[in-house]
Coordinates of C-alpha atoms in Angstrom, one line a residue:
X1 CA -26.8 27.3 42.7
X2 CA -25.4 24.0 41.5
X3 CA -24.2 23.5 38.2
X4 CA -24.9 20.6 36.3
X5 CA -22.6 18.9 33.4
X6 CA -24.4 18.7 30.3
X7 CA -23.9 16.1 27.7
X8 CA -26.2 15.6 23.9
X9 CA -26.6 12.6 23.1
X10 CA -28.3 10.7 20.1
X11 CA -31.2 8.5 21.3
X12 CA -30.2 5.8 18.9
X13 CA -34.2 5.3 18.4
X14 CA -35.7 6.0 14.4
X15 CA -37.6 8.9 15.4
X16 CA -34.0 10.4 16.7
X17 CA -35.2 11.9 20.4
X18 CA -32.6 14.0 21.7
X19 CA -31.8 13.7 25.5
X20 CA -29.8 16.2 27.2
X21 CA -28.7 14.9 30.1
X22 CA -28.2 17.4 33.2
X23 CA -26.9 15.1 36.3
X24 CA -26.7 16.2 39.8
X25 CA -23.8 14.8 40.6
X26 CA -20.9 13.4 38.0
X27 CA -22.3 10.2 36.9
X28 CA -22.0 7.9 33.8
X29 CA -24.5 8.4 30.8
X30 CA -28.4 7.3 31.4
X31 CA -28.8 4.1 32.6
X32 CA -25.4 3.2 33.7
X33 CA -26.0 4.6 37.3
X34 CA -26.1 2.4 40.2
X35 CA -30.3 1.2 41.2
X36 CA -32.4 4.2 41.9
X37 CA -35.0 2.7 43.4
X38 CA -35.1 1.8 47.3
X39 CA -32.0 0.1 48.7
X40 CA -30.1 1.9 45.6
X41 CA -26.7 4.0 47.0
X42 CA -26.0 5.8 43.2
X43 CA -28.1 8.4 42.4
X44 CA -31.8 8.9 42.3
X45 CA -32.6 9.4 38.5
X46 CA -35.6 11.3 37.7
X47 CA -36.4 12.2 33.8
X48 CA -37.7 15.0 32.8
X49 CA -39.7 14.9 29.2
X50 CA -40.6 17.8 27.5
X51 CA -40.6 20.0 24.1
X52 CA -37.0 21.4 24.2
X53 CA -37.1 22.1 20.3
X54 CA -40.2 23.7 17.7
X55 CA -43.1 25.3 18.2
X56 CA -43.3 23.9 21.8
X57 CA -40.4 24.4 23.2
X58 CA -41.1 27.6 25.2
X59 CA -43.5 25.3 27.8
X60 CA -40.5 22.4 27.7
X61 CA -37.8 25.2 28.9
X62 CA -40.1 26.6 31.7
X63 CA -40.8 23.3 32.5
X64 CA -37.3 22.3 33.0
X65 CA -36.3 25.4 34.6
X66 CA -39.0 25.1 37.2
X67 CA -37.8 21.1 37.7
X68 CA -34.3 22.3 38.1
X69 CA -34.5 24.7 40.5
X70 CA -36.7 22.2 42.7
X71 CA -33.7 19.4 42.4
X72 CA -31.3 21.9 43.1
X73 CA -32.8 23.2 46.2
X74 CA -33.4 19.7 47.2
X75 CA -29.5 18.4 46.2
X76 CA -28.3 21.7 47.9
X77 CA -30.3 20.1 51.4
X78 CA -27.9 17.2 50.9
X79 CA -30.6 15.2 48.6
X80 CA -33.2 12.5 49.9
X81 CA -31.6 9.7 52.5
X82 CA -28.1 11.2 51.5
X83 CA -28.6 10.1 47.9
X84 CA -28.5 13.2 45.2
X85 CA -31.1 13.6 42.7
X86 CA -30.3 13.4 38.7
X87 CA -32.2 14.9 36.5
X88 CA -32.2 14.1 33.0
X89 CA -34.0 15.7 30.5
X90 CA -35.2 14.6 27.0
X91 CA -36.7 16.6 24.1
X92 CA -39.4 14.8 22.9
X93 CA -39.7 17.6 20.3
X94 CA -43.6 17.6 20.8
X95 CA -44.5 14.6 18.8
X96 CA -45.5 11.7 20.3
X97 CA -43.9 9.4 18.2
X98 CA -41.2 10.8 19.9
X99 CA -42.1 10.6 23.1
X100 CA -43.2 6.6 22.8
X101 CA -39.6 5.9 22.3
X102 CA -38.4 8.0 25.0
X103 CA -40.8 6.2 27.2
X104 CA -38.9 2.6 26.2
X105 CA -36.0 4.4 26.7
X106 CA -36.6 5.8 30.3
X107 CA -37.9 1.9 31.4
X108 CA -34.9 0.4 29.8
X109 CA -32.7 2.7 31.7
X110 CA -34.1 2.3 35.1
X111 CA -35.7 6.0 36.1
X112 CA -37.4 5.9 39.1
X113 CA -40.1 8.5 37.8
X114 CA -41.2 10.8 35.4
X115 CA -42.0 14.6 35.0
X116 CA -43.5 16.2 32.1
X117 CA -44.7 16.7 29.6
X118 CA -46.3 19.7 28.7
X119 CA -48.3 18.5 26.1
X120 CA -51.4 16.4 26.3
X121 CA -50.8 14.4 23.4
X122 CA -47.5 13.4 24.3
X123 CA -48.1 12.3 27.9
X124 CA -51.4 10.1 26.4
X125 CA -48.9 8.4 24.0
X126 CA -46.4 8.0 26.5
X127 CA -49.1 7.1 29.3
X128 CA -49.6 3.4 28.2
X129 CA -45.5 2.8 28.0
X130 CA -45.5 4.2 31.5
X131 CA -48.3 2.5 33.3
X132 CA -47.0 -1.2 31.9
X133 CA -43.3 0.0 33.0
X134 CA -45.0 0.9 36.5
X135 CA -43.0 4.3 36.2
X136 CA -44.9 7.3 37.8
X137 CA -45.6 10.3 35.8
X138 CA -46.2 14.2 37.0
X139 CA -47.5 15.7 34.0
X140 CA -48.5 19.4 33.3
X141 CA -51.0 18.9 30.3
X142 CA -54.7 19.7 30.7
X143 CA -56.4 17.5 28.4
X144 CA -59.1 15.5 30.5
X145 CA -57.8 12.8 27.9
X146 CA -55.5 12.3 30.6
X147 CA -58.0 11.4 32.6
X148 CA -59.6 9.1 30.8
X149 CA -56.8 6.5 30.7
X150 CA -57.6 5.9 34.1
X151 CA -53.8 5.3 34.7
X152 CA -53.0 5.0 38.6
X153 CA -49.5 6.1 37.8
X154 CA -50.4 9.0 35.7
X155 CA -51.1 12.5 38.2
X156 CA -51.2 15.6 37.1
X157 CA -49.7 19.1 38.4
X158 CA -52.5 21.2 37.8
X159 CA -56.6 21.4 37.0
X160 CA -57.7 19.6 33.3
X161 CA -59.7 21.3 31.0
X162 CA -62.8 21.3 32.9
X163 CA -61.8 23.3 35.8
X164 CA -59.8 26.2 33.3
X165 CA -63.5 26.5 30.9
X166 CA -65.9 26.0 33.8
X167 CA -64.4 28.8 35.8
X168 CA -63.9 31.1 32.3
X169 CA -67.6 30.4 31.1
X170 CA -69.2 31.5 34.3
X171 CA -67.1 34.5 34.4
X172 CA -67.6 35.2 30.9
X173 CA -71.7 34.6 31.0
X174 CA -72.5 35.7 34.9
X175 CA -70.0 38.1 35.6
X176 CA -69.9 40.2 32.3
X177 CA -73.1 39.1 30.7
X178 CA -71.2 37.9 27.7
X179 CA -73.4 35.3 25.5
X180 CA -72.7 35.9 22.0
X181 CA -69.5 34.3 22.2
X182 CA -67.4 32.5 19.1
X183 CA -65.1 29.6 19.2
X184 CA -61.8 28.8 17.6
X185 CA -60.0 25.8 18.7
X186 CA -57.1 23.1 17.0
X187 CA -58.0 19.6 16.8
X188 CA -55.0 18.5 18.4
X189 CA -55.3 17.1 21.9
X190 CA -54.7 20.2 24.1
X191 CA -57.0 22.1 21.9
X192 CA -59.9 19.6 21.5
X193 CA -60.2 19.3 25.6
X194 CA -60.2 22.9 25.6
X195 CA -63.0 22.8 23.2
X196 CA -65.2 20.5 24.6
X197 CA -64.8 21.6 28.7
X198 CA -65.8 25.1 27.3
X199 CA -68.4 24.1 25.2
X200 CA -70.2 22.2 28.2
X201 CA -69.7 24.7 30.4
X202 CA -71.7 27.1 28.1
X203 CA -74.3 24.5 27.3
X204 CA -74.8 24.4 31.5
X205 CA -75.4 27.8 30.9
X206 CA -78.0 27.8 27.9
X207 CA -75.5 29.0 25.5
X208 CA -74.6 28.3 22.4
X209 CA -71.5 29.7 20.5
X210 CA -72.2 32.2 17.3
X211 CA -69.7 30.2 16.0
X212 CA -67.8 26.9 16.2
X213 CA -64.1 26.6 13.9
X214 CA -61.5 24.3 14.3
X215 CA -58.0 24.6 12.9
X216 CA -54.8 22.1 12.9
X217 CA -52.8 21.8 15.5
X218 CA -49.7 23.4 13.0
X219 CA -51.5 26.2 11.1
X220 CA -50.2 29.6 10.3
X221 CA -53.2 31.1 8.2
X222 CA -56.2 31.8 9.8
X223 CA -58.2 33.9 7.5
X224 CA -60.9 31.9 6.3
X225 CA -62.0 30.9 10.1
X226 CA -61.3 34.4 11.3
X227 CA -63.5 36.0 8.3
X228 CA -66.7 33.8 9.4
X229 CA -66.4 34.5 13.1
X230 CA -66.2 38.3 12.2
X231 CA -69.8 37.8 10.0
X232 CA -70.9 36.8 13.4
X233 CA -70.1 40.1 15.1
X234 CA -69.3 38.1 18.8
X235 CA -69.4 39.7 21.3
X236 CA -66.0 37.7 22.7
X237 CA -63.8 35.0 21.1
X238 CA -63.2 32.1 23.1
X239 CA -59.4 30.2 22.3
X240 CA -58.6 26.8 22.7
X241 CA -54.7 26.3 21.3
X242 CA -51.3 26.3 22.5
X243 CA -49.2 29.8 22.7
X244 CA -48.0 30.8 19.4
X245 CA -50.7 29.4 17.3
X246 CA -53.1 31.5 19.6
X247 CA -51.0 34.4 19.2
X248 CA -51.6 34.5 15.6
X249 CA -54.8 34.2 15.9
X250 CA -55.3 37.3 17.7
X251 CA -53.0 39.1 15.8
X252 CA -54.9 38.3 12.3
X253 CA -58.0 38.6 14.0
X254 CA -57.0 42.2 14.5
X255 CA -56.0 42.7 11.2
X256 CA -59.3 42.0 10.3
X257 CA -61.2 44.3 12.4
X258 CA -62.6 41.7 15.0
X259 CA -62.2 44.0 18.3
X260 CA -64.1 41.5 20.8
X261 CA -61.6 40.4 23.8
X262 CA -60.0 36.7 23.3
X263 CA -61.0 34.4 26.5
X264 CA -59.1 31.1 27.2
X265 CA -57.1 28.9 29.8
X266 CA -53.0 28.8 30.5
X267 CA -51.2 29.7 27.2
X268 CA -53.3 33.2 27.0
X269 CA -51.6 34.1 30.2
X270 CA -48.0 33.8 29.0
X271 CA -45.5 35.9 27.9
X272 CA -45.3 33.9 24.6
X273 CA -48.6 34.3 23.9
X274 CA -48.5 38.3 24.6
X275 CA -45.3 38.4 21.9
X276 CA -46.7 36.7 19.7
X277 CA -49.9 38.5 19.4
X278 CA -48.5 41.8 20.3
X279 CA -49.7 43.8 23.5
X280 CA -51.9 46.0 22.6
X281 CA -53.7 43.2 20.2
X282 CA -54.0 40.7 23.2
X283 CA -54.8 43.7 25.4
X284 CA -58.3 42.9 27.3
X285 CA -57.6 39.2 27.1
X286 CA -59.4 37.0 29.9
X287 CA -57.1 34.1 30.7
X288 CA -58.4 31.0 33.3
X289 CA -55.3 30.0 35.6
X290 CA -54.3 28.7 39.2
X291 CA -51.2 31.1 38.9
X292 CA -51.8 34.6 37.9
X293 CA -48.5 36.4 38.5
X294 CA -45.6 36.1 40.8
X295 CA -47.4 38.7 43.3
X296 CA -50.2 36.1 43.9
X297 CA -48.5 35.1 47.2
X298 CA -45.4 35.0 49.8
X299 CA -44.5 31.6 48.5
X300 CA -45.2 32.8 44.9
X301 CA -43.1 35.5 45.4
X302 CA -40.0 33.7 47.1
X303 CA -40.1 31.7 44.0
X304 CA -40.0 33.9 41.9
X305 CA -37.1 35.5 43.1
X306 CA -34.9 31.9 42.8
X307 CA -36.1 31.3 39.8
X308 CA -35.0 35.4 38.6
X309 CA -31.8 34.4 40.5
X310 CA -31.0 31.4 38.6
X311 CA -32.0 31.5 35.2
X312 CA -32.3 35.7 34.8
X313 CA -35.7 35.8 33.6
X314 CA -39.0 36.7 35.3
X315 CA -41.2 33.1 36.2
X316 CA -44.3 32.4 34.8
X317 CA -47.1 29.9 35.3
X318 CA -46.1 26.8 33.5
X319 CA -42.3 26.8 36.1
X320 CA -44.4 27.7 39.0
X321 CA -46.3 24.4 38.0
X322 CA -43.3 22.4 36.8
X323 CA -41.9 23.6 40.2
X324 CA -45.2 22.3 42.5
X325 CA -44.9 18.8 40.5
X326 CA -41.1 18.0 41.6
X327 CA -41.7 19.5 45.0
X328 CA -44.7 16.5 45.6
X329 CA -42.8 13.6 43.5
X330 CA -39.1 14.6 45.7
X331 CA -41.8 14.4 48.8
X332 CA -43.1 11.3 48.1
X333 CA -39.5 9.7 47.6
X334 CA -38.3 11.3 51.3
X335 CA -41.5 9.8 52.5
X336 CA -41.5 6.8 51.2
X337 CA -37.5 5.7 51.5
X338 CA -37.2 6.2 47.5
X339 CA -39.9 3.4 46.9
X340 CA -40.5 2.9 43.8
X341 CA -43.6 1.4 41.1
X342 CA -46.7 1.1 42.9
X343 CA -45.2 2.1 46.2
X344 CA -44.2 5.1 45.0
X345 CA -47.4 6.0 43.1
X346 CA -49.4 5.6 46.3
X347 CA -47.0 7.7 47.7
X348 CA -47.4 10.5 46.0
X349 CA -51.3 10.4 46.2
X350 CA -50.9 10.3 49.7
X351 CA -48.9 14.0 49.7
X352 CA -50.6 16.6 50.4
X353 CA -48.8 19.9 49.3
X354 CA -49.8 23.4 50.2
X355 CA -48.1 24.4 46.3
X356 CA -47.7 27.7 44.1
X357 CA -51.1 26.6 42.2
X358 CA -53.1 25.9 45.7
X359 CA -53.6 22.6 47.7
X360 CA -52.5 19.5 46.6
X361 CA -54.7 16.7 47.5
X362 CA -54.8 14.1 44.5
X363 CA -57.7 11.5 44.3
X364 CA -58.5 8.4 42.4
X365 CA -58.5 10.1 38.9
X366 CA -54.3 11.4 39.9
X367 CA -56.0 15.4 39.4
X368 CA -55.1 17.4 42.8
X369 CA -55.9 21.0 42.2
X370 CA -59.6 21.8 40.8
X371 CA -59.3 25.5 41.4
X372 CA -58.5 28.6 39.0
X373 CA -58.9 32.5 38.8
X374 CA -59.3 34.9 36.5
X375 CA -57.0 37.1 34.8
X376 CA -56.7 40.1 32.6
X377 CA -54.2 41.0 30.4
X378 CA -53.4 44.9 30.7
X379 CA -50.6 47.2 29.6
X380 CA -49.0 43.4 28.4
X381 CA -49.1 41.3 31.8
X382 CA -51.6 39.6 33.2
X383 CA -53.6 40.8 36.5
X384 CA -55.9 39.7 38.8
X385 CA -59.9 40.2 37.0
X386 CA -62.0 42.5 39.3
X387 CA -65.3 40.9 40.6

């Protein structure tokens, strides 16, 4: 593998973003690099933008990890049109405050594109930055508020919201006849997509939840949402919030005495989540993904080898996802003779990518996976759900 110099640097910005930068190739700090767009000789500069610090940071460090070992492969093949890719990767901390000025910053220094972020409300705060800039972004949220900004240079590397709940409700409801089902869900923007996909996809179904609670985005203390849902007696708990916070959840909710299995999207299916909670707490969870385990295929599994190779650690979802995002935005640079702006957004729409999470083909809304399966957590991993 290639090693990359690494350099911290202040952001010089109020809301003091850090930006680690992690170049292919010796080069000067950001922005000082010859043109990266088409016709450019220096380096093609890529920024990555993700949580590399707090509660976060787990999905920003598989997120680069997955990035990194895509550019590597690709600067190890001799780059794209004999120019090496740099990758530069900021912490935007997840706060999109944070990630607004790290938006400025990446159009004031010249990057050609943008991967990341993990988190919903970061990319929307960014998205606006991004689209005037005309500086693509592969994004790994789920939020359909994504969606909804109708940006043409705003894609993302997996399903939203709709596809995770819609394919969890009619397992939950057809498959294992579960209707008495409560809700717990933050009101930030990862967890308010997760709670409205899931609660049309019961209503689709004639079902309404035994109970409804919302919680903020940072809260440690569940006990007076948990203690309602357990007067309710469900006969499953359905999660809408990030990795940790759900963790928590489950692991109070046990303390309580609620026994019913959790239910939710991409965080229940991660390590993070299982540690947090504890395995035999989060035991029985059913977790919605494209990407159930390294085992899922022979492209899944090559993966997951590099990836064990490189960083020592077993690959989850959100690098496998990270991964299938560089792999189309380095495609649509060799395709398109490092175009940039609008060139290089229709460019990657036009790739079609047979990827770890499925088959890439994006449409007008920049989604290009609508496809997930269900999982189980057993023995503290996650396996494919029988029937």
């Amino acid at each position: 593998m290639l090693r990359f110099p690494r350099a911290l640097r202040a952001s010089g910005l109020a809301a003091s973003a850090l930006a680690l930068s992690l170049a292919a190739t010796a080069c000067g700090a950001p922005g000082e690099s010859e043109d990266s767009g088409s016709g450019g000789s220096g380096p093609i500069k890529i920024a990555l933008v993700d949580a590399q610090s707090g509660q976060l940071s787990s999905l920003g460090k598989w997120e680069h990890k997955g990035v990194k070992l895509a550019v590597d492969e690709w600067n190890a093949a001799g780059g794209i049109s004999g120019r090496k890719i740099q990758l530069d990767v900021f912490d935007d901390q997840g706060d999109p405050t944070v990630g607004t000025n790290i938006a400025r910053k990446i159009d004031s220094q010249n990057y050609i594109a943008m991967l990341g972020t993990a988190e919903s409300a970061v990319t929307i705060a960014m998205a606006p930055i991004l689209k005037q800039a005309e500086i693509p972004n592969i994004a790994s949220g789920q939020s359909p508020g994504m969606v909804a900004l109708k940006s043409p240079f705003l894609f993302l590397n997996g399903p939203t919201s709709t596809t995770y709940d819609e394919t969890l409700a009619k397992y939950m409801v057809e498959n294992r006849k579960l209707t008495k089902i409560a809700m717990i869900t933050n009101n930030g923007a990862y967890g308010k997509g997760e709670h409205d996909a899931f609660l049309k996809a019961l209503a689709a179904r004639g079902v309404k939840p035994v109970a409804d609670e919302i919680v903020t985005a940072d809260q440690k203390d569940f006990t007076a949402q948990l203690t309602r849902i357990r007067q309710k007696q469900p006969a499953a708990v359905f999660l809408g919030a990030e990795e940790v916070e759900s963790g928590l959840i489950v692991k109070q909710a046990r303390d309580l005495g609620i026994t019913a299995p959790f239910a939710g999207a991409a965080p229940q299916g991660t390590p993070v989540f299982i540690d947090t909670a504890g395995a035999k707490n989060a035991e029985g969870t059913i977790v919605s993904s494209p990407y159930l385990s390294n085992e899922v295929s022979d492209a899944a599994k090559k993966f997951a080898t590099a990836y064990k190779t490189a960083f020592n650690e077993e690959a989850e979802m959100h690098g496998a996802k990270a991964y299938d995002g560089a792999q189309i935005l380095l495609t649509a640079l060799k395709n398109s003779n490092v175009a940039k702006g609008k060139a290089l957004a229709e460019a990657i729409r036009a790739v079609r990518h047979k990827g770890l999470l499925g088959d890439f083909v994006y449409d007008e809304t920049g989604v290009g996976i609508k496809e997930t399966d269900i999982g189980i957590v057993k023995d503290g991993k996650l396996i494919k759900a029988d029937g």
